[in-house]
mmCIF file of C-alpha atoms and ligand atoms in Angstrom:
data_model
loop_
_atom_site.group_PDB
_atom_site.id
_atom_site.type_symbol
_atom_site.label_atom_id
_atom_site.label_comp_id
_atom_site.label_asym_id
_atom_site.label_seq_id
_atom_site.Cartn_x
_atom_site.Cartn_y
_atom_site.Cartn_z
ATOM 1 C CA UNK A 58 109.232 111.183 132.888
ATOM 2 C CA UNK A 59 107.643 112.812 129.845
ATOM 3 C CA UNK A 60 108.847 116.033 128.218
ATOM 4 C CA UNK A 61 106.806 118.848 126.804
ATOM 5 C CA UNK A 62 108.050 119.887 123.418
ATOM 6 C CA UNK A 63 107.452 123.502 122.226
ATOM 7 C CA UNK A 64 105.252 123.965 119.137
ATOM 8 C CA UNK A 65 105.228 126.317 116.131
ATOM 9 C CA UNK A 66 102.471 127.262 113.681
ATOM 10 C CA UNK A 67 102.766 126.534 109.943
ATOM 11 C CA UNK A 68 101.722 128.887 107.100
ATOM 12 C CA UNK A 69 98.301 127.153 106.963
ATOM 13 C CA UNK A 70 97.565 127.538 110.752
ATOM 14 C CA UNK A 71 98.375 123.925 111.660
ATOM 15 C CA UNK A 72 100.481 123.655 114.830
ATOM 16 C CA UNK A 73 103.334 121.128 115.120
ATOM 17 C CA UNK A 74 106.065 120.278 117.664
ATOM 18 C CA UNK A 75 109.600 121.509 116.940
ATOM 19 C CA UNK A 76 110.980 118.004 117.177
ATOM 20 C CA UNK A 77 109.537 114.654 116.197
ATOM 21 C CA UNK A 78 110.301 110.943 115.851
ATOM 22 C CA UNK A 79 111.709 109.438 112.622
ATOM 23 C CA UNK A 80 110.444 105.928 112.097
ATOM 24 C CA UNK A 81 112.435 104.574 109.164
ATOM 25 C CA UNK A 82 113.099 100.863 109.952
ATOM 26 C CA UNK A 83 110.796 100.844 113.019
ATOM 27 C CA UNK A 84 108.521 97.973 112.086
ATOM 28 C CA UNK A 85 106.440 95.176 113.633
ATOM 29 C CA UNK A 86 105.769 94.711 117.277
ATOM 30 C CA UNK A 87 109.197 96.017 118.291
ATOM 31 C CA UNK A 88 108.486 99.177 116.156
ATOM 32 C CA UNK A 89 105.079 99.557 117.820
ATOM 33 C CA UNK A 90 106.734 99.392 121.233
ATOM 34 C CA UNK A 91 109.417 101.902 120.276
ATOM 35 C CA UNK A 92 106.873 104.387 118.976
ATOM 36 C CA UNK A 93 104.472 103.813 121.897
ATOM 37 C CA UNK A 94 107.441 104.567 124.221
ATOM 38 C CA UNK A 95 108.381 107.692 122.331
ATOM 39 C CA UNK A 96 104.777 109.019 122.685
ATOM 40 C CA UNK A 97 104.840 108.234 126.418
ATOM 41 C CA UNK A 98 108.108 110.113 126.627
ATOM 42 C CA UNK A 99 106.544 113.235 125.063
ATOM 43 C CA UNK A 100 106.911 112.900 121.285
ATOM 44 C CA UNK A 101 103.810 114.196 119.450
ATOM 45 C CA UNK A 102 105.064 114.311 115.846
ATOM 46 C CA UNK A 103 105.645 110.932 114.162
ATOM 47 C CA UNK A 104 107.193 110.672 110.660
ATOM 48 C CA UNK A 105 106.375 107.719 108.462
ATOM 49 C CA UNK A 106 106.064 107.123 104.695
ATOM 50 C CA UNK A 107 104.278 104.806 102.319
ATOM 51 C CA UNK A 108 107.655 103.479 101.218
ATOM 52 C CA UNK A 109 108.834 102.680 104.719
ATOM 53 C CA UNK A 110 106.116 100.011 104.868
ATOM 54 C CA UNK A 111 105.430 100.804 108.471
ATOM 55 C CA UNK A 112 102.348 102.995 108.410
ATOM 56 C CA UNK A 113 100.557 100.057 109.958
ATOM 57 C CA UNK A 114 103.066 99.989 112.795
ATOM 58 C CA UNK A 115 102.670 103.724 113.366
ATOM 59 C CA UNK A 116 98.878 103.432 113.328
ATOM 60 C CA UNK A 117 98.966 100.620 115.835
ATOM 61 C CA UNK A 118 101.202 102.595 118.200
ATOM 62 C CA UNK A 119 98.805 105.509 117.940
ATOM 63 C CA UNK A 120 95.851 103.374 118.853
ATOM 64 C CA UNK A 121 97.710 101.696 121.827
ATOM 65 C CA UNK A 122 98.853 104.995 123.179
ATOM 66 C CA UNK A 123 96.961 106.774 125.907
ATOM 67 C CA UNK A 124 97.427 110.184 124.160
ATOM 68 C CA UNK A 125 94.350 111.290 122.264
ATOM 69 C CA UNK A 126 94.643 111.047 118.446
ATOM 70 C CA UNK A 127 94.015 114.810 118.048
ATOM 71 C CA UNK A 128 97.105 115.585 120.202
ATOM 72 C CA UNK A 129 99.323 113.673 117.763
ATOM 73 C CA UNK A 130 100.800 114.896 114.423
ATOM 74 C CA UNK A 131 101.173 111.910 112.121
ATOM 75 C CA UNK A 132 103.053 112.475 108.803
ATOM 76 C CA UNK A 133 103.147 110.248 105.818
ATOM 77 C CA UNK A 134 104.485 110.569 102.262
ATOM 78 C CA UNK A 135 103.514 109.865 98.706
ATOM 79 C CA UNK A 136 105.921 107.557 96.693
ATOM 80 C CA UNK A 137 107.268 108.628 93.338
ATOM 81 C CA UNK A 138 105.570 105.762 91.496
ATOM 82 C CA UNK A 139 102.090 107.210 92.392
ATOM 83 C CA UNK A 140 102.520 110.839 91.426
ATOM 84 C CA UNK A 141 99.967 110.612 88.613
ATOM 85 C CA UNK A 142 96.786 112.282 89.920
ATOM 86 C CA UNK A 143 94.451 109.233 90.100
ATOM 87 C CA UNK A 144 97.188 107.052 91.496
ATOM 88 C CA UNK A 145 98.096 109.689 94.110
ATOM 89 C CA UNK A 146 94.538 109.872 95.329
ATOM 90 C CA UNK A 147 94.358 106.069 95.678
ATOM 91 C CA UNK A 148 97.768 105.992 97.365
ATOM 92 C CA UNK A 149 96.687 108.511 100.002
ATOM 93 C CA UNK A 150 93.611 106.388 100.708
ATOM 94 C CA UNK A 151 95.759 103.275 100.857
ATOM 95 C CA UNK A 152 98.150 105.105 103.266
ATOM 96 C CA UNK A 153 95.201 105.751 105.571
ATOM 97 C CA UNK A 154 93.970 102.130 105.277
ATOM 98 C CA UNK A 155 97.376 100.784 106.113
ATOM 99 C CA UNK A 156 97.609 102.972 109.251
ATOM 100 C CA UNK A 157 93.903 102.448 109.973
ATOM 101 C CA UNK A 158 93.611 106.199 110.579
ATOM 102 C CA UNK A 159 90.894 108.606 109.401
ATOM 103 C CA UNK A 160 93.258 111.345 108.476
ATOM 104 C CA UNK A 161 96.935 112.274 108.358
ATOM 105 C CA UNK A 162 98.038 115.571 109.932
ATOM 106 C CA UNK A 163 100.791 116.059 107.312
ATOM 107 C CA UNK A 164 101.130 114.452 103.982
ATOM 108 C CA UNK A 165 104.233 115.156 101.886
ATOM 109 C CA UNK A 166 105.431 114.367 98.357
ATOM 110 C CA UNK A 167 108.421 112.091 99.058
ATOM 111 C CA UNK A 168 110.710 113.310 96.147
ATOM 112 C CA UNK A 169 110.073 115.729 93.220
ATOM 113 C CA UNK A 170 111.392 113.207 90.619
ATOM 114 C CA UNK A 171 111.764 116.037 88.138
ATOM 115 C CA UNK A 172 112.609 113.737 85.178
ATOM 116 C CA UNK A 173 109.163 112.114 85.611
ATOM 117 C CA UNK A 174 107.580 115.552 85.640
ATOM 118 C CA UNK A 175 104.390 114.662 87.545
ATOM 119 C CA UNK A 176 104.899 116.391 90.824
ATOM 120 C CA UNK A 177 102.413 119.144 90.094
ATOM 121 C CA UNK A 178 99.556 116.615 89.524
ATOM 122 C CA UNK A 179 100.619 114.874 92.699
ATOM 123 C CA UNK A 180 100.405 118.180 94.462
ATOM 124 C CA UNK A 181 96.907 118.729 93.066
ATOM 125 C CA UNK A 182 96.003 115.347 94.565
ATOM 126 C CA UNK A 183 97.176 116.466 97.977
ATOM 127 C CA UNK A 184 95.207 119.662 97.626
ATOM 128 C CA UNK A 185 92.130 117.634 96.795
ATOM 129 C CA UNK A 186 92.680 115.192 99.637
ATOM 130 C CA UNK A 187 93.002 118.145 102.053
ATOM 131 C CA UNK A 188 89.656 119.498 100.767
ATOM 132 C CA UNK A 189 88.108 116.046 101.418
ATOM 133 C CA UNK A 190 89.384 116.058 105.031
ATOM 134 C CA UNK A 191 91.935 113.272 104.566
ATOM 135 C CA UNK A 192 94.907 115.553 105.392
ATOM 136 C CA UNK A 193 95.204 118.629 107.544
ATOM 137 C CA UNK A 194 98.431 120.092 106.165
ATOM 138 C CA UNK A 195 100.235 119.441 102.929
ATOM 139 C CA UNK A 196 103.920 119.716 102.138
ATOM 140 C CA UNK A 197 106.901 118.276 100.213
ATOM 141 C CA UNK A 198 110.254 116.683 100.776
ATOM 142 C CA UNK A 199 113.476 117.241 98.880
ATOM 143 C CA UNK A 200 112.009 119.988 96.620
ATOM 144 C CA UNK A 201 114.334 122.651 95.285
ATOM 145 C CA UNK A 202 113.090 126.271 95.122
ATOM 146 C CA UNK A 203 112.389 125.873 91.370
ATOM 147 C CA UNK A 204 110.064 122.943 92.092
ATOM 148 C CA UNK A 205 108.141 124.800 94.858
ATOM 149 C CA UNK A 206 107.795 127.886 92.668
ATOM 150 C CA UNK A 207 106.137 125.780 89.950
ATOM 151 C CA UNK A 208 103.666 124.265 92.505
ATOM 152 C CA UNK A 209 102.625 127.678 93.620
ATOM 153 C CA UNK A 210 102.456 129.123 90.099
ATOM 154 C CA UNK A 211 100.332 126.238 88.744
ATOM 155 C CA UNK A 212 98.004 125.614 91.689
ATOM 156 C CA UNK A 213 98.168 128.761 93.797
ATOM 157 C CA UNK A 214 98.971 126.645 96.917
ATOM 158 C CA UNK A 215 102.299 126.598 98.631
ATOM 159 C CA UNK A 216 103.637 123.784 100.876
ATOM 160 C CA UNK A 217 103.586 124.208 104.643
ATOM 161 C CA UNK A 218 106.870 122.233 105.066
ATOM 162 C CA UNK A 219 109.803 121.000 103.036
ATOM 163 C CA UNK A 220 111.561 118.110 104.610
ATOM 164 C CA UNK A 221 115.161 118.001 103.422
ATOM 165 C CA UNK A 222 118.440 116.293 104.265
ATOM 166 C CA UNK A 223 120.022 118.489 106.936
ATOM 167 C CA UNK A 224 122.779 117.804 109.428
ATOM 168 C CA UNK A 225 126.088 119.357 110.351
ATOM 169 C CA UNK A 226 127.824 117.931 107.243
ATOM 170 C CA UNK A 227 125.135 119.432 104.965
ATOM 171 C CA UNK A 228 123.670 122.546 106.527
ATOM 172 C CA UNK A 229 121.479 123.626 103.579
ATOM 173 C CA UNK A 230 122.098 127.353 104.334
ATOM 174 C CA UNK A 231 120.709 128.642 101.007
ATOM 175 C CA UNK A 232 117.702 126.449 100.941
ATOM 176 C CA UNK A 233 116.802 127.320 104.531
ATOM 177 C CA UNK A 234 117.082 131.009 103.714
ATOM 178 C CA UNK A 235 114.801 130.591 100.716
ATOM 179 C CA UNK A 236 112.304 128.730 102.948
ATOM 180 C CA UNK A 237 112.367 131.578 105.484
ATOM 181 C CA UNK A 238 111.806 134.178 102.830
ATOM 182 C CA UNK A 239 108.817 132.200 101.475
ATOM 183 C CA UNK A 240 107.272 131.281 104.813
ATOM 184 C CA UNK A 241 107.833 127.501 104.424
ATOM 185 C CA UNK A 242 109.002 125.505 107.398
ATOM 186 C CA UNK A 243 112.189 123.513 107.121
ATOM 187 C CA UNK A 244 112.190 119.950 108.500
ATOM 188 C CA UNK A 245 115.458 117.977 108.840
ATOM 189 C CA UNK A 246 115.717 114.416 107.768
ATOM 190 C CA UNK A 247 118.665 112.319 108.984
ATOM 191 C CA UNK A 248 119.263 115.205 111.474
ATOM 192 C CA UNK A 249 122.031 113.119 113.216
ATOM 193 C CA UNK A 250 123.531 112.153 109.913
ATOM 194 C CA UNK A 251 122.579 108.528 110.844
ATOM 195 C CA UNK A 252 124.828 108.798 113.951
ATOM 196 C CA UNK A 253 127.914 107.508 112.190
ATOM 197 C CA UNK A 254 131.095 109.551 112.147
ATOM 198 C CA UNK A 255 129.344 112.717 113.369
ATOM 199 C CA UNK A 256 129.315 111.320 116.923
ATOM 200 C CA UNK A 257 133.116 111.245 116.861
ATOM 201 C CA UNK A 258 133.472 114.821 115.605
ATOM 202 C CA UNK A 259 135.983 116.733 117.747
ATOM 203 C CA UNK A 260 134.314 120.155 117.355
ATOM 204 C CA UNK A 261 130.885 118.957 118.479
ATOM 205 C CA UNK A 262 132.390 116.795 121.217
ATOM 206 C CA UNK A 263 134.079 119.861 122.684
ATOM 207 C CA UNK A 264 130.873 121.877 122.555
ATOM 208 C CA UNK A 265 129.001 118.922 124.164
ATOM 209 C CA UNK A 266 131.486 118.614 127.010
ATOM 210 C CA UNK A 267 131.213 122.393 127.643
ATOM 211 C CA UNK A 268 127.479 122.106 128.120
ATOM 212 C CA UNK A 269 127.466 118.765 129.833
ATOM 213 C CA UNK A 270 125.302 117.373 127.022
ATOM 214 C CA UNK A 271 125.767 114.566 124.468
ATOM 215 C CA UNK A 272 126.811 115.170 120.863
ATOM 216 C CA UNK A 273 123.328 114.216 119.740
ATOM 217 C CA UNK A 274 121.736 116.809 122.010
ATOM 218 C CA UNK A 275 124.060 119.549 120.724
ATOM 219 C CA UNK A 276 123.234 118.655 117.117
ATOM 220 C CA UNK A 277 119.481 118.589 117.829
ATOM 221 C CA UNK A 278 119.739 121.870 119.655
ATOM 222 C CA UNK A 279 121.570 123.265 116.563
ATOM 223 C CA UNK A 280 118.591 122.253 114.392
ATOM 224 C CA UNK A 281 116.159 123.868 116.812
ATOM 225 C CA UNK A 282 118.149 127.174 116.850
ATOM 226 C CA UNK A 283 118.395 127.118 113.008
ATOM 227 C CA UNK A 284 114.568 126.984 113.059
ATOM 228 C CA UNK A 285 114.263 123.503 111.588
ATOM 229 C CA UNK A 286 112.063 120.675 112.881
ATOM 230 C CA UNK A 287 114.323 117.623 113.404
ATOM 231 C CA UNK A 288 112.945 114.110 113.301
ATOM 232 C CA UNK A 289 115.671 111.852 114.819
ATOM 233 C CA UNK A 290 114.915 108.179 114.646
ATOM 234 C CA UNK A 291 115.718 106.053 117.664
ATOM 235 C CA UNK A 292 114.414 102.706 118.756
ATOM 236 C CA UNK A 293 115.870 103.022 122.252
ATOM 237 C CA UNK A 294 113.867 104.649 125.105
ATOM 238 C CA UNK A 295 117.022 106.139 126.584
ATOM 239 C CA UNK A 296 118.114 107.816 123.259
ATOM 240 C CA UNK A 297 114.563 108.905 122.532
ATOM 241 C CA UNK A 298 114.469 110.843 125.792
ATOM 242 C CA UNK A 299 117.993 112.118 125.327
ATOM 243 C CA UNK A 300 116.992 113.527 121.942
ATOM 244 C CA UNK A 301 114.134 115.597 123.241
ATOM 245 C CA UNK A 302 116.038 116.877 126.350
ATOM 246 C CA UNK A 303 117.440 119.890 124.588
ATOM 247 C CA UNK A 304 115.377 122.763 125.941
ATOM 248 C CA UNK A 305 117.397 123.645 128.989
ATOM 249 C CA UNK A 306 120.540 124.971 127.328
ATOM 250 C CA UNK A 307 121.457 127.086 124.319
ATOM 251 C CA UNK A 308 124.339 127.401 121.896
ATOM 252 C CA UNK A 309 125.914 130.829 121.315
ATOM 253 C CA UNK A 310 126.539 132.212 117.884
ATOM 254 C CA UNK A 311 130.088 131.022 117.722
ATOM 255 C CA UNK A 312 129.127 127.448 118.628
ATOM 256 C CA UNK A 313 126.266 127.560 116.023
ATOM 257 C CA UNK A 314 128.820 128.764 113.419
ATOM 258 C CA UNK A 315 131.367 126.164 114.412
ATOM 259 C CA UNK A 316 128.759 123.338 113.778
ATOM 260 C CA UNK A 317 127.458 124.901 110.578
ATOM 261 C CA UNK A 318 131.117 125.198 109.489
ATOM 262 C CA UNK A 319 131.427 121.381 109.321
ATOM 263 C CA UNK A 320 129.489 121.373 106.103
ATOM 264 C CA UNK A 321 131.194 120.226 102.959
ATOM 265 C CA UNK A 322 129.878 120.278 99.335
ATOM 266 C CA UNK A 323 129.624 116.511 99.130
ATOM 267 C CA UNK A 324 128.288 116.162 102.644
ATOM 268 C CA UNK A 325 125.089 114.335 101.673
ATOM 269 C CA UNK A 326 124.941 110.856 103.203
ATOM 270 C CA UNK A 327 124.080 108.985 100.040
ATOM 271 C CA UNK A 328 124.719 111.623 97.448
ATOM 272 C CA UNK A 329 120.840 111.999 96.821
ATOM 273 C CA UNK A 330 120.656 115.232 94.827
ATOM 274 C CA UNK A 331 117.014 116.137 94.310
ATOM 275 C CA UNK A 332 117.764 117.612 90.930
ATOM 276 C CA UNK A 333 118.499 114.186 89.544
ATOM 277 C CA UNK A 334 117.606 111.470 92.205
ATOM 278 C CA UNK A 335 114.531 109.364 91.358
ATOM 279 C CA UNK A 336 112.554 107.677 94.151
ATOM 280 C CA UNK A 337 109.861 105.146 93.425
HETATM 281 N N1 NAP B 444 112.054 112.585 103.362
HETATM 282 C C1 NAP B 444 113.053 111.841 103.052
HETATM 283 O O1 NAP B 444 113.474 111.674 101.902
HETATM 284 C C2 NAP B 444 113.707 111.118 104.188
HETATM 285 C C3 NAP B 444 114.904 110.485 104.001
HETATM 286 C C4 NAP B 444 115.515 109.814 105.027
HETATM 287 C C5 NAP B 444 114.966 109.857 106.355
HETATM 288 N N2 NAP B 444 113.743 110.483 106.519
HETATM 289 C C6 NAP B 444 113.023 110.570 107.876
HETATM 290 O O2 NAP B 444 113.999 111.078 108.755
HETATM 291 C C7 NAP B 444 114.082 110.216 109.902
HETATM 292 C C8 NAP B 444 115.455 110.400 110.551
HETATM 293 O O3 NAP B 444 116.494 110.110 109.640
HETATM 294 P P1 NAP B 444 117.376 108.730 109.721
HETATM 295 O O4 NAP B 444 116.624 107.699 110.387
HETATM 296 O O5 NAP B 444 117.825 108.491 108.330
HETATM 297 O O6 NAP B 444 118.667 109.187 110.525
HETATM 298 P P2 NAP B 444 119.021 109.864 111.956
HETATM 299 O O7 NAP B 444 117.731 110.198 112.680
HETATM 300 O O8 NAP B 444 119.963 111.005 111.670
HETATM 301 O O9 NAP B 444 119.798 108.737 112.726
HETATM 302 C C9 NAP B 444 119.207 107.544 113.092
HETATM 303 C C10 NAP B 444 120.313 106.699 113.706
HETATM 304 O O10 NAP B 444 120.884 107.377 114.883
HETATM 305 C C11 NAP B 444 120.846 106.490 116.002
HETATM 306 N N3 NAP B 444 120.577 107.432 117.145
HETATM 307 C C12 NAP B 444 119.490 108.111 117.372
HETATM 308 N N4 NAP B 444 119.591 108.869 118.509
HETATM 309 C C13 NAP B 444 120.902 108.595 118.926
HETATM 310 C C14 NAP B 444 121.597 109.124 120.043
HETATM 311 N N5 NAP B 444 121.066 110.026 120.927
HETATM 312 N N6 NAP B 444 122.868 108.656 120.220
HETATM 313 C C15 NAP B 444 123.409 107.818 119.379
HETATM 314 N N7 NAP B 444 122.815 107.281 118.272
HETATM 315 C C16 NAP B 444 121.498 107.742 118.114
HETATM 316 C C17 NAP B 444 119.699 105.544 115.716
HETATM 317 O O11 NAP B 444 119.973 104.310 116.396
HETATM 318 P P3 NAP B 444 118.972 103.675 117.471
HETATM 319 O O12 NAP B 444 117.650 103.462 116.788
HETATM 320 O O13 NAP B 444 119.623 102.393 117.859
HETATM 321 O O14 NAP B 444 118.922 104.682 118.594
HETATM 322 C C18 NAP B 444 119.820 105.373 114.269
HETATM 323 O O15 NAP B 444 120.799 104.403 113.913
HETATM 324 C C19 NAP B 444 113.871 108.859 109.281
HETATM 325 O O16 NAP B 444 113.600 107.852 110.255
HETATM 326 C C20 NAP B 444 112.689 109.194 108.394
HETATM 327 O O17 NAP B 444 111.445 109.230 109.234
HETATM 328 C C21 NAP B 444 113.129 111.129 105.471
#
């Protein structure tokens, strides 16, 4: 049985589903089968990155799927080591060659790497690639408001999406509010906090039991009601279906607040603070 996932429109007019599939670690023929299965189940947004070294796997799954290419939203990301303008342009082309696709729907700068101070020229490369028809919508990941403000000031173009670490232990309230005020869509990476201790959390377990849903479904519904696009990764057909079966119940304000209240200042999974973290 396949599910229909609601869609939203980004600030540049591109329409995307409100939940997608993360693909970190989905590689090779098993990865192709997992992604193919997800598409058959109803997923239309697939998130990869140059640095995951699985753009080829994603492209292969897209070609093997019976869903037309234009109904899919394929995202990839520019690595930190290729932020210099010329290198960024080449990396975007290489990303496409690896996937054997003509265009990406979304292309994001993977990390700002502020010490390197090249994210504005990387952004210019994404703007150029969009003009050339290689990308439909451009965005960023892990950018703080100050980084995005600089992009807009120096190029006049603002991102459609900022993909950030977001889960019950790190709810990103301030950053989300800033995105809302600036008409930038929030996308949640590691939305299930990698499904470690969060699955045993008493508060969420109680809410899940009340709705007759799983802990993962409650967390993904929380993302949806926060207005963020979650991209849970799962290799398993059962869990993939579970993760998109969240549109037949809702959380009330108290439940939303209880989940948001699980956030702690050091709640990041691997302490990756975009102000100082460097990704290559
Ligand atoms: N932009 C960035 O800097 C950045 C950083 C990290 C991640 N990402 C993106 O975000 C995606 C998602 O993040 P993530 O992969 O780190 O973590 P995640 O989606 O929070 O968690 C993935 C883990 O949860 C398990 N899982 C999934 N659904 C489950 C369910 N219903 N019940 C129990 N376990 C479940 C998966 O196992 P199974 O596969 O066995 O189901 C996997 O071990 C990535 O794949 C990647 O595309 C982006």
